[in-house]
Amino acid sequence: MGAALARAAQWTAAGSGAGTLEITPLNESLLNQIIKFVEDFSTRYPQEAAFVFKEPLEWKTQLDCSAFGNGYEIIEATVQSEARAKDGQSLLLLKKSTLRVRSFDQLSCVLQIAMEKKLKEVQACLEANRDPIVQILGPEYGTVEGEDRSILHLLERVKKGGDPETEVKMKIFLLLHQLDLQLLNNSLKQISQDVRLSPAAVNNEVSLLKNFSGEGEDTVLESLEYTSDYVFSNGCRAPPWRQVHGEICYLVINPHDTDPLCITCSTAGVFLNGGQIDSEDRIDYERKSDVYKDIVTFLREKSPKFVENMAKQEYRFFKEPTYKKYFQHMGVVEAKVSGQSQSLHDSTENKVDEEVKSSASRRSIEKKKLEPSMNWKSTGLSLLHSGKAARKDAEKARRRSSTMSAKIKKKGYGISSKSAKIQPASKRKMSAMLDDVSESSSGTEEDEEQPVRHHEGGTDLPSEYWEIQKLAKYLKGGNPTATVIALCSMKDFNLAQETCQMAIRDIGCLEVLINLLDTEEIKCQIGSLKILKEISQNTLIRHAIADLGGLEIMVKILDSPDRELKCLTAETIANVARFKRAQKTIRQHGGIKKLVGLLDCDAVGSTSVIPYQAKDSEMARCGALALWSCSKTTKNKAAIHKAGGIPLLARWLKCSHANILTPVVGTLQECASTPSYRLAIKTEGMVEYLVKNLRSEHVELQMHCASAIFKCAEDKETRDLVRQHGGLQPLSVLLANSENKQLLAAVTGAIWKCAISEENVAIFREYKVIETLVGLLTDQPEEVLVNIAGALGECCQETVNRSTIRRCEGIPHLVKLLTGTNQALLVNVAKTLGACATDPESMIIIDHLDGVCLLWSLLKNPNPDIQASAAWAICPCIDNAKDAGEMVRSFVGGLELVVNLLKSKNKEVLASICGAITNIAKDEENLAILTDHGVVPLLSKLANTNNDKLRRHLAEAISNCCMWGRNRVAFGESNAVAPLVRYLRSNDPSVHRATAQALCQLSEDPNNCITMHENGVVKLLLPMIGSTDETLQEAAAGCIANIRRLALATEKAKYG
């Protein structure tokens, strides 16, 4: 474990100083493996688990004293384990947040207690004990560099024999050594999958950047220098003791717009270090930033000026001149389109190769061959022609295309990053489908793949289909002017018509349009984008654009200085990125950051836009539209946040133009499903403007504002802000738009969440919202009904509102909804009926409509949320029913069902069932049936819990169940008494009251009194006798009185 921590784990400090474990996928994997090892250790190796460590493992814990239960002594803020070493010391000691553990048994217990915090606990332990083997076995077993002879020394000592502890040490050492190897092997597998930099790659990148650096505004950098001129034989410039950490060299970079940057280039990537130490020729090696794949990526993140100047240089930096690219386009495509012979095609290809070779010899900067562009290659086209001749031509074109591809591959030419070519659609789609498995999303994929429809013949096709087919010839094989004219002519067609969209796809124009985006001709790019923007409304074409690599090219175009080009690109991305694979592609190619950049302009936040700012506003609108489409996945939401999108969205929210506000609010409401965005919406002052736009004349904008409030109003401060800014009144008014179901769903959802605050409920009552909601309980989609039931459930907490629901005849509608299957709806309806059942008059209606029977049947539902909601609703029903005992017994198998739910693993279900048992047990006959079904041992098993809600209702259930037969004795025999005593240490007064009542009942059995006294119950109950809660007073005094009577009777029997 020491070797894995030293060599494989990733620490924040690059040097030898103390650091912390970073939360990286590699570290998380290491920690999870260590957790599994420790958790299983006690069961797999019980003898070794009892071994007492040489020195305790000590760290700062997040665990509280109350988390520890059986087997631990809790005295004020100190916890000691009952298990002790031979020297009398506790094997676990928690004092002032410092935890000391001295055996694997106790380590395993700590992890069980920590539950969801176990990862943090293990991380803290390992950070405080960098080589834990030293603490466990002693310093002679510590991790050393070079040859480790500790295992040989152990073998010698085992051979001498006579010491069983040495054998245990030997086994523990071997087990830890085996774990170490396993951790290292898994780390190597994970690390080997990462892209690694080499000294040669770094040197080439530095040389290339130097050629474009120097004085002048158009250079990408002012200067770029190594910190050391000495080069080792392996190509590294870092000193040897840093090379062992994978570091290659150190650079000082002077950008135009930031302070000098001192960076480390390592095999893992490029990152910012601490810089050169003043007055010393040394470097602070500690990492101060994220790790980037290369220097250019790092500089793109740190210097906006570098990005701007790179956009100007990229023409020279990566690409062949335009005339050469266009020459290649003409050479390859014309041969294909005009149907020339294979020999002419080969001749054209050879000319292209010769041109490229001569160009490559002249370009010595990058020292690499430049490749012929395959932008016009047709791959996987489904050409639809009427007649055999057309099909033969298509087949010949396909063969020529594959032949040319094979020749170019044979000659060894690669494909440059700047001229990304179209892969076969089937291959691209398959790899994307495999990638999508790991992509999380906030919702379902909007677009589903649809079967490709082929036209059976040419006779029933409209004339537009054939006219577009004729244009394709000029689009594929013309010069730039002819191409632009063809694009303009194609734009004149009604591209919203499906026939035109399918014509463009079927005859291979889609591939040509995408390849036109990768040229230097801005007019061609604009014309292509205008067509793609229109036809990408079609689901099939959206997927085809993604399959053909169109999104990657569009993301690159976002760097263009031309505003119209960027606007069209963003709008097209907004149309295409409506399914997860496209959204993922945009993120992976850096598109999110570029789209966020479109929001950052002079007009941002302006309430009115003056003419020269109109283009900026249009660019922001298009950027917001694209971000809205991309914000469906969790990772994209995080990317928008990281790129600084929240402040910009907040500033645009202040403008008064609905065409900008709609995508901005749409993006915000989509992202509001994550906690970080909800916090930002609250802290950035966005709630005020969301409320303001509820009064807008634009229905779509109103809907998105209401939806954003719906998602954010879980937080009390946000609910208060909505009320303070007058948001409850427009929400009440919008309920009248019952025809628009999407708007109604958003508004009812916002009202539901706002109604969690009592102050808001009072205002809703003034606006007659409850009456309106009851009137909407019929003929609505389930999405709306879920929100209405939730809102009524919150409003029902007040008596006057329960009366309103009854008066408006809402109860029959609610009972009827219990027969549905929607899980969320059943949860909310059960909660609402439970609240209504606290009113005796409403309870009569519920009982008359068989509502209790329907609620009881929900206990059979496998969903734990429904079980809990139904059980909580049953409690007031039993309390307020006229003949509750008989009603409960009338449900066949009902009591057995309740008892069996005590075996649930869900804490909320257990608490609710205990609450139901508390009420059921008030009837003596029902209590007898519960006892026969084994309620006592099942309740006793739940006693060892740290959940205060469960503690309270469990104690109440035990208290009421003591009233039958020898149940008091049975609870004592089932070991339920001692855990109950510990409940008195809780900070919840309601737990104290319920526990005191239970102990008072249990103390009527002498053996239970003895158990209570042994566990210190008297000391805990004495202060409670002075409580202001009379019920608690009586119960505490009664319990102590019973214990005292037993003591007096014992003394009297003993001494006469």
PDB file of C-alpha atoms in Angstrom, residues 92-308:
ATOM      1  CA  LEU A  92     -10.394   2.904  18.930  1.00  0.00           C
ATOM      2  CA  LEU A  93     -10.309   6.354  20.489  1.00  0.00           C
ATOM      3  CA  LEU A  94     -12.139   9.434  19.183  1.00  0.00           C
ATOM      4  CA  LYS A  95     -11.305  12.664  20.952  1.00  0.00           C
ATOM      5  CA  LYS A  96     -11.892  16.201  19.647  1.00  0.00           C
ATOM      6  CA  SER A  97     -12.303  15.030  16.027  1.00  0.00           C
ATOM      7  CA  THR A  98      -9.017  13.084  16.170  1.00  0.00           C
ATOM      8  CA  LEU A  99      -9.523   9.354  15.566  1.00  0.00           C
ATOM      9  CA  ARG A 100      -6.938   6.728  16.580  1.00  0.00           C
ATOM     10  CA  VAL A 101      -7.431   3.140  15.401  1.00  0.00           C
ATOM     11  CA  ARG A 102      -5.229   0.164  16.339  1.00  0.00           C
ATOM     12  CA  SER A 103      -6.676  -2.863  14.517  1.00  0.00           C
ATOM     13  CA  PHE A 104      -8.217  -3.909  11.211  1.00  0.00           C
ATOM     14  CA  ASP A 105     -11.375  -4.943  13.086  1.00  0.00           C
ATOM     15  CA  GLN A 106     -11.901  -1.369  14.203  1.00  0.00           C
ATOM     16  CA  LEU A 107     -10.974   0.034  10.796  1.00  0.00           C
ATOM     17  CA  SER A 108     -13.702  -2.137   9.272  1.00  0.00           C
ATOM     18  CA  CYS A 109     -16.202  -0.883  11.886  1.00  0.00           C
ATOM     19  CA  VAL A 110     -15.268   2.745  11.158  1.00  0.00           C
ATOM     20  CA  LEU A 111     -16.007   2.227   7.461  1.00  0.00           C
ATOM     21  CA  GLN A 112     -19.385   0.653   8.263  1.00  0.00           C
ATOM     22  CA  ILE A 113     -20.253   3.596  10.516  1.00  0.00           C
ATOM     23  CA  ALA A 114     -19.025   6.168   7.981  1.00  0.00           C
ATOM     24  CA  MET A 115     -21.359   4.851   5.244  1.00  0.00           C
ATOM     25  CA  GLU A 116     -21.395   7.506   2.475  1.00  0.00           C
ATOM     26  CA  LYS A 117     -18.437   9.321   4.108  1.00  0.00           C
ATOM     27  CA  LYS A 118     -16.139   6.277   3.870  1.00  0.00           C
ATOM     28  CA  LEU A 119     -14.239   7.657   0.849  1.00  0.00           C
ATOM     29  CA  LYS A 120     -13.439  10.881   2.722  1.00  0.00           C
ATOM     30  CA  GLU A 121     -12.375   8.963   5.835  1.00  0.00           C
ATOM     31  CA  VAL A 122      -9.967   6.700   3.941  1.00  0.00           C
ATOM     32  CA  GLN A 123      -8.585   9.719   2.089  1.00  0.00           C
ATOM     33  CA  ALA A 124      -7.971  11.588   5.369  1.00  0.00           C
ATOM     34  CA  CYS A 125      -6.374   8.489   6.933  1.00  0.00           C
ATOM     35  CA  LEU A 126      -3.952   7.963   4.034  1.00  0.00           C
ATOM     36  CA  GLU A 127      -3.058  11.656   3.854  1.00  0.00           C
ATOM     37  CA  ALA A 128      -2.150  11.599   7.534  1.00  0.00           C
ATOM     38  CA  ASN A 129      -0.352   8.224   7.273  1.00  0.00           C
ATOM     39  CA  ARG A 130       1.579   8.290   3.994  1.00  0.00           C
ATOM     40  CA  ASP A 131       3.136   4.857   4.711  1.00  0.00           C
ATOM     41  CA  PRO A 132       0.513   3.071   6.882  1.00  0.00           C
ATOM     42  CA  ILE A 133       2.556  -0.178   7.026  1.00  0.00           C
ATOM     43  CA  VAL A 134       4.981   1.573   9.396  1.00  0.00           C
ATOM     44  CA  GLN A 135       2.165   2.220  11.896  1.00  0.00           C
ATOM     45  CA  ILE A 136       0.688  -1.255  11.439  1.00  0.00           C
ATOM     46  CA  LEU A 137       3.803  -3.454  11.631  1.00  0.00           C
ATOM     47  CA  GLY A 138       6.649  -1.152  12.668  1.00  0.00           C
ATOM     48  CA  PRO A 139       9.352   1.007  11.019  1.00  0.00           C
ATOM     49  CA  GLU A 140      11.376  -2.005   9.839  1.00  0.00           C
ATOM     50  CA  TYR A 141       8.571  -2.816   7.375  1.00  0.00           C
ATOM     51  CA  GLY A 142       8.393   0.664   5.824  1.00  0.00           C
ATOM     52  CA  THR A 143       8.350   1.196   2.048  1.00  0.00           C
ATOM     53  CA  VAL A 144      11.889   1.776   0.735  1.00  0.00           C
ATOM     54  CA  GLU A 145      13.290   2.629  -2.674  1.00  0.00           C
ATOM     55  CA  GLY A 146      15.426  -0.024  -4.326  1.00  0.00           C
ATOM     56  CA  GLU A 147      15.767  -3.511  -2.883  1.00  0.00           C
ATOM     57  CA  ASP A 148      13.321  -4.271  -0.079  1.00  0.00           C
ATOM     58  CA  ARG A 149      14.723  -6.981   2.230  1.00  0.00           C
ATOM     59  CA  SER A 150      12.033  -6.774   4.964  1.00  0.00           C
ATOM     60  CA  ILE A 151      10.285  -9.926   3.744  1.00  0.00           C
ATOM     61  CA  LEU A 152      13.579 -11.889   3.972  1.00  0.00           C
ATOM     62  CA  HIS A 153      14.059 -10.748   7.577  1.00  0.00           C
ATOM     63  CA  LEU A 154      10.519 -11.902   8.330  1.00  0.00           C
ATOM     64  CA  LEU A 155      11.187 -15.336   6.829  1.00  0.00           C
ATOM     65  CA  GLU A 156      14.304 -15.751   8.983  1.00  0.00           C
ATOM     66  CA  ARG A 157      12.340 -14.888  12.128  1.00  0.00           C
ATOM     67  CA  VAL A 158       9.533 -17.313  11.177  1.00  0.00           C
ATOM     68  CA  LYS A 159      12.095 -20.097  10.630  1.00  0.00           C
ATOM     69  CA  LYS A 160      13.399 -19.605  14.167  1.00  0.00           C
ATOM     70  CA  GLY A 161       9.788 -20.215  15.313  1.00  0.00           C
ATOM     71  CA  GLY A 162       8.276 -19.855  18.750  1.00  0.00           C
ATOM     72  CA  ASP A 163       6.541 -16.511  18.197  1.00  0.00           C
ATOM     73  CA  PRO A 164       2.933 -16.705  16.917  1.00  0.00           C
ATOM     74  CA  GLU A 165       2.816 -12.912  16.572  1.00  0.00           C
ATOM     75  CA  THR A 166       5.589 -13.068  13.966  1.00  0.00           C
ATOM     76  CA  GLU A 167       3.516 -15.478  11.871  1.00  0.00           C
ATOM     77  CA  VAL A 168       0.538 -13.108  12.027  1.00  0.00           C
ATOM     78  CA  LYS A 169       2.811 -10.217  11.058  1.00  0.00           C
ATOM     79  CA  MET A 170       4.145 -12.283   8.170  1.00  0.00           C
ATOM     80  CA  LYS A 171       0.642 -12.966   6.861  1.00  0.00           C
ATOM     81  CA  ILE A 172      -0.448  -9.315   7.248  1.00  0.00           C
ATOM     82  CA  PHE A 173       2.698  -8.152   5.477  1.00  0.00           C
ATOM     83  CA  LEU A 174       2.081 -10.544   2.586  1.00  0.00           C
ATOM     84  CA  LEU A 175      -1.573  -9.476   2.326  1.00  0.00           C
ATOM     85  CA  LEU A 176      -0.598  -5.786   2.253  1.00  0.00           C
ATOM     86  CA  HIS A 177       2.149  -6.550  -0.266  1.00  0.00           C
ATOM     87  CA  GLN A 178      -0.400  -8.343  -2.450  1.00  0.00           C
ATOM     88  CA  LEU A 179      -2.742  -5.329  -2.177  1.00  0.00           C
ATOM     89  CA  ASP A 180       0.160  -3.057  -3.125  1.00  0.00           C
ATOM     90  CA  LEU A 181       0.837  -5.045  -6.297  1.00  0.00           C
ATOM     91  CA  GLN A 182      -2.857  -5.084  -7.190  1.00  0.00           C
ATOM     92  CA  LEU A 183      -3.102  -1.303  -6.753  1.00  0.00           C
ATOM     93  CA  LEU A 184       0.024  -0.711  -8.843  1.00  0.00           C
ATOM     94  CA  ASN A 185      -1.165  -3.027 -11.627  1.00  0.00           C
ATOM     95  CA  ASN A 186      -4.579  -1.361 -11.837  1.00  0.00           C
ATOM     96  CA  SER A 187      -2.942   2.069 -11.796  1.00  0.00           C
ATOM     97  CA  LEU A 188      -0.595   1.097 -14.614  1.00  0.00           C
ATOM     98  CA  LYS A 189      -3.552  -0.085 -16.707  1.00  0.00           C
ATOM     99  CA  GLN A 190      -5.352   3.202 -16.171  1.00  0.00           C
ATOM    100  CA  ILE A 191      -2.251   5.358 -16.725  1.00  0.00           C
ATOM    101  CA  SER A 192      -1.315   3.476 -19.890  1.00  0.00           C
ATOM    102  CA  GLN A 193      -4.623   4.518 -21.440  1.00  0.00           C
ATOM    103  CA  ASP A 194      -3.768   8.223 -21.063  1.00  0.00           C
ATOM    104  CA  VAL A 195      -2.010  10.147 -23.829  1.00  0.00           C
ATOM    105  CA  ARG A 196       1.665  10.645 -22.889  1.00  0.00           C
ATOM    106  CA  LEU A 197       3.911  13.485 -24.018  1.00  0.00           C
ATOM    107  CA  SER A 198       7.489  12.820 -25.111  1.00  0.00           C
ATOM    108  CA  PRO A 199      10.555  15.137 -25.150  1.00  0.00           C
ATOM    109  CA  ALA A 200      10.486  15.123 -28.963  1.00  0.00           C
ATOM    110  CA  ALA A 201       6.816  16.163 -29.103  1.00  0.00           C
ATOM    111  CA  VAL A 202       7.415  18.998 -26.613  1.00  0.00           C
ATOM    112  CA  ASN A 203      10.502  20.183 -28.503  1.00  0.00           C
ATOM    113  CA  ASN A 204       8.603  20.218 -31.822  1.00  0.00           C
ATOM    114  CA  GLU A 205       5.745  22.205 -30.294  1.00  0.00           C
ATOM    115  CA  VAL A 206       8.121  24.738 -28.716  1.00  0.00           C
ATOM    116  CA  SER A 207      10.006  25.169 -32.017  1.00  0.00           C
ATOM    117  CA  LEU A 208       6.754  25.709 -33.881  1.00  0.00           C
ATOM    118  CA  LEU A 209       5.477  28.285 -31.371  1.00  0.00           C
ATOM    119  CA  LYS A 210       8.814  30.146 -31.447  1.00  0.00           C
ATOM    120  CA  ASN A 211       8.422  30.651 -35.205  1.00  0.00           C
ATOM    121  CA  PHE A 212       5.174  32.546 -34.546  1.00  0.00           C
ATOM    122  CA  SER A 213       6.401  34.466 -31.474  1.00  0.00           C
ATOM    123  CA  GLY A 214       8.209  37.776 -31.138  1.00  0.00           C
ATOM    124  CA  GLU A 215       7.471  41.501 -31.235  1.00  0.00           C
ATOM    125  CA  GLY A 216       4.369  42.759 -32.982  1.00  0.00           C
ATOM    126  CA  GLU A 217       0.655  42.606 -32.374  1.00  0.00           C
ATOM    127  CA  ASP A 218       0.010  39.652 -34.694  1.00  0.00           C
ATOM    128  CA  THR A 219       2.426  37.219 -33.036  1.00  0.00           C
ATOM    129  CA  VAL A 220       0.907  34.553 -30.820  1.00  0.00           C
ATOM    130  CA  LEU A 221       3.404  35.133 -27.951  1.00  0.00           C
ATOM    131  CA  GLU A 222       6.019  37.696 -26.995  1.00  0.00           C
ATOM    132  CA  SER A 223       8.565  35.008 -26.109  1.00  0.00           C
ATOM    133  CA  LEU A 224       8.935  31.350 -25.143  1.00  0.00           C
ATOM    134  CA  GLU A 225      12.140  30.120 -23.460  1.00  0.00           C
ATOM    135  CA  TYR A 226      13.436  27.032 -21.661  1.00  0.00           C
ATOM    136  CA  THR A 227      14.653  27.578 -18.106  1.00  0.00           C
ATOM    137  CA  SER A 228      17.639  25.314 -18.797  1.00  0.00           C
ATOM    138  CA  ASP A 229      19.838  25.021 -21.904  1.00  0.00           C
ATOM    139  CA  TYR A 230      21.269  21.663 -20.904  1.00  0.00           C
ATOM    140  CA  VAL A 231      19.686  18.678 -22.697  1.00  0.00           C
ATOM    141  CA  PHE A 232      20.153  15.165 -21.301  1.00  0.00           C
ATOM    142  CA  SER A 233      20.681  12.181 -23.567  1.00  0.00           C
ATOM    143  CA  ASN A 234      16.994  11.245 -23.309  1.00  0.00           C
ATOM    144  CA  GLY A 235      15.932  14.680 -24.601  1.00  0.00           C
ATOM    145  CA  CYS A 236      14.755  15.984 -21.200  1.00  0.00           C
ATOM    146  CA  ARG A 237      15.881  19.283 -19.664  1.00  0.00           C
ATOM    147  CA  ALA A 238      14.461  18.645 -16.182  1.00  0.00           C
ATOM    148  CA  PRO A 239      16.999  17.540 -13.522  1.00  0.00           C
ATOM    149  CA  PRO A 240      17.177  13.766 -12.936  1.00  0.00           C
ATOM    150  CA  TRP A 241      15.420  13.912  -9.559  1.00  0.00           C
ATOM    151  CA  ARG A 242      12.463  15.543 -11.292  1.00  0.00           C
ATOM    152  CA  GLN A 243      12.548  13.222 -14.296  1.00  0.00           C
ATOM    153  CA  VAL A 244      11.520  10.370 -12.001  1.00  0.00           C
ATOM    154  CA  HIS A 245       8.207  12.249 -11.615  1.00  0.00           C
ATOM    155  CA  GLY A 246       7.789  12.218 -15.395  1.00  0.00           C
ATOM    156  CA  GLU A 247       8.810  15.858 -15.874  1.00  0.00           C
ATOM    157  CA  ILE A 248      10.478  16.749 -19.196  1.00  0.00           C
ATOM    158  CA  CYS A 249      11.315  20.476 -19.071  1.00  0.00           C
ATOM    159  CA  TYR A 250      10.262  23.885 -17.742  1.00  0.00           C
ATOM    160  CA  LEU A 251       9.289  26.887 -19.858  1.00  0.00           C
ATOM    161  CA  VAL A 252       8.830  30.600 -19.191  1.00  0.00           C
ATOM    162  CA  ILE A 253       6.155  31.978 -21.529  1.00  0.00           C
ATOM    163  CA  ASN A 254       5.410  35.686 -22.018  1.00  0.00           C
ATOM    164  CA  PRO A 255       1.913  36.112 -23.536  1.00  0.00           C
ATOM    165  CA  HIS A 256       0.737  39.505 -24.802  1.00  0.00           C
ATOM    166  CA  ASP A 257      -2.058  39.877 -22.260  1.00  0.00           C
ATOM    167  CA  THR A 258      -1.027  38.132 -19.040  1.00  0.00           C
ATOM    168  CA  ASP A 259       1.896  37.972 -16.636  1.00  0.00           C
ATOM    169  CA  PRO A 260       4.736  35.574 -17.501  1.00  0.00           C
ATOM    170  CA  LEU A 261       3.753  31.926 -17.059  1.00  0.00           C
ATOM    171  CA  CYS A 262       6.173  29.301 -15.766  1.00  0.00           C
ATOM    172  CA  ILE A 263       5.000  25.845 -16.860  1.00  0.00           C
ATOM    173  CA  THR A 264       6.035  22.239 -16.431  1.00  0.00           C
ATOM    174  CA  CYS A 265       5.946  19.867 -19.413  1.00  0.00           C
ATOM    175  CA  SER A 266       5.640  16.271 -18.211  1.00  0.00           C
ATOM    176  CA  THR A 267       4.682  12.935 -19.708  1.00  0.00           C
ATOM    177  CA  ALA A 268       1.197  13.404 -18.186  1.00  0.00           C
ATOM    178  CA  GLY A 269       0.699  16.817 -19.831  1.00  0.00           C
ATOM    179  CA  VAL A 270       1.351  20.521 -19.291  1.00  0.00           C
ATOM    180  CA  PHE A 271       0.558  22.496 -16.132  1.00  0.00           C
ATOM    181  CA  LEU A 272       1.370  25.757 -14.364  1.00  0.00           C
ATOM    182  CA  ASN A 273       4.009  25.436 -11.618  1.00  0.00           C
ATOM    183  CA  GLY A 274       4.905  27.781  -8.751  1.00  0.00           C
ATOM    184  CA  GLY A 275       7.397  29.744 -10.869  1.00  0.00           C
ATOM    185  CA  GLN A 276      11.016  30.617 -10.253  1.00  0.00           C
ATOM    186  CA  ILE A 277      11.862  31.303  -6.616  1.00  0.00           C
ATOM    187  CA  ASP A 278      13.085  34.878  -6.074  1.00  0.00           C
ATOM    188  CA  SER A 279      16.831  35.435  -5.769  1.00  0.00           C
ATOM    189  CA  GLU A 280      17.437  31.714  -6.342  1.00  0.00           C
ATOM    190  CA  ASP A 281      17.919  29.756  -9.501  1.00  0.00           C
ATOM    191  CA  ARG A 282      15.295  27.221  -8.422  1.00  0.00           C
ATOM    192  CA  ILE A 283      11.716  26.382  -9.421  1.00  0.00           C
ATOM    193  CA  ASP A 284       8.708  25.770  -7.236  1.00  0.00           C
ATOM    194  CA  TYR A 285       7.662  22.434  -8.748  1.00  0.00           C
ATOM    195  CA  GLU A 286       4.214  22.217  -7.127  1.00  0.00           C
ATOM    196  CA  ARG A 287       1.345  22.095  -9.599  1.00  0.00           C
ATOM    197  CA  LYS A 288      -0.909  25.174  -9.552  1.00  0.00           C
ATOM    198  CA  SER A 289      -3.409  24.386 -12.325  1.00  0.00           C
ATOM    199  CA  ASP A 290      -5.193  21.610 -14.174  1.00  0.00           C
ATOM    200  CA  VAL A 291      -3.195  19.356 -16.493  1.00  0.00           C
ATOM    201  CA  TYR A 292      -3.556  20.065 -20.235  1.00  0.00           C
ATOM    202  CA  LYS A 293      -2.685  17.744 -23.109  1.00  0.00           C
ATOM    203  CA  ASP A 294      -0.177  20.138 -24.754  1.00  0.00           C
ATOM    204  CA  ILE A 295       1.190  23.705 -24.639  1.00  0.00           C
ATOM    205  CA  VAL A 296      -1.266  25.108 -27.195  1.00  0.00           C
ATOM    206  CA  THR A 297      -4.257  23.782 -25.241  1.00  0.00           C
ATOM    207  CA  PHE A 298      -2.808  25.304 -22.045  1.00  0.00           C
ATOM    208  CA  LEU A 299      -2.310  28.707 -23.703  1.00  0.00           C
ATOM    209  CA  ARG A 300      -5.810  28.662 -25.220  1.00  0.00           C
ATOM    210  CA  GLU A 301      -7.131  28.400 -21.671  1.00  0.00           C
ATOM    211  CA  LYS A 302      -4.878  31.105 -20.170  1.00  0.00           C
ATOM    212  CA  SER A 303      -4.509  33.779 -22.866  1.00  0.00           C
ATOM    213  CA  PRO A 304      -7.423  35.226 -24.912  1.00  0.00           C
ATOM    214  CA  LYS A 305      -4.907  37.161 -27.037  1.00  0.00           C
ATOM    215  CA  PHE A 306      -3.161  33.906 -27.933  1.00  0.00           C
ATOM    216  CA  VAL A 307      -6.504  32.460 -29.112  1.00  0.00           C
ATOM    217  CA  GLU A 308      -7.245  35.598 -31.131  1.00  0.00           C
TER     218      GLU A 308
END
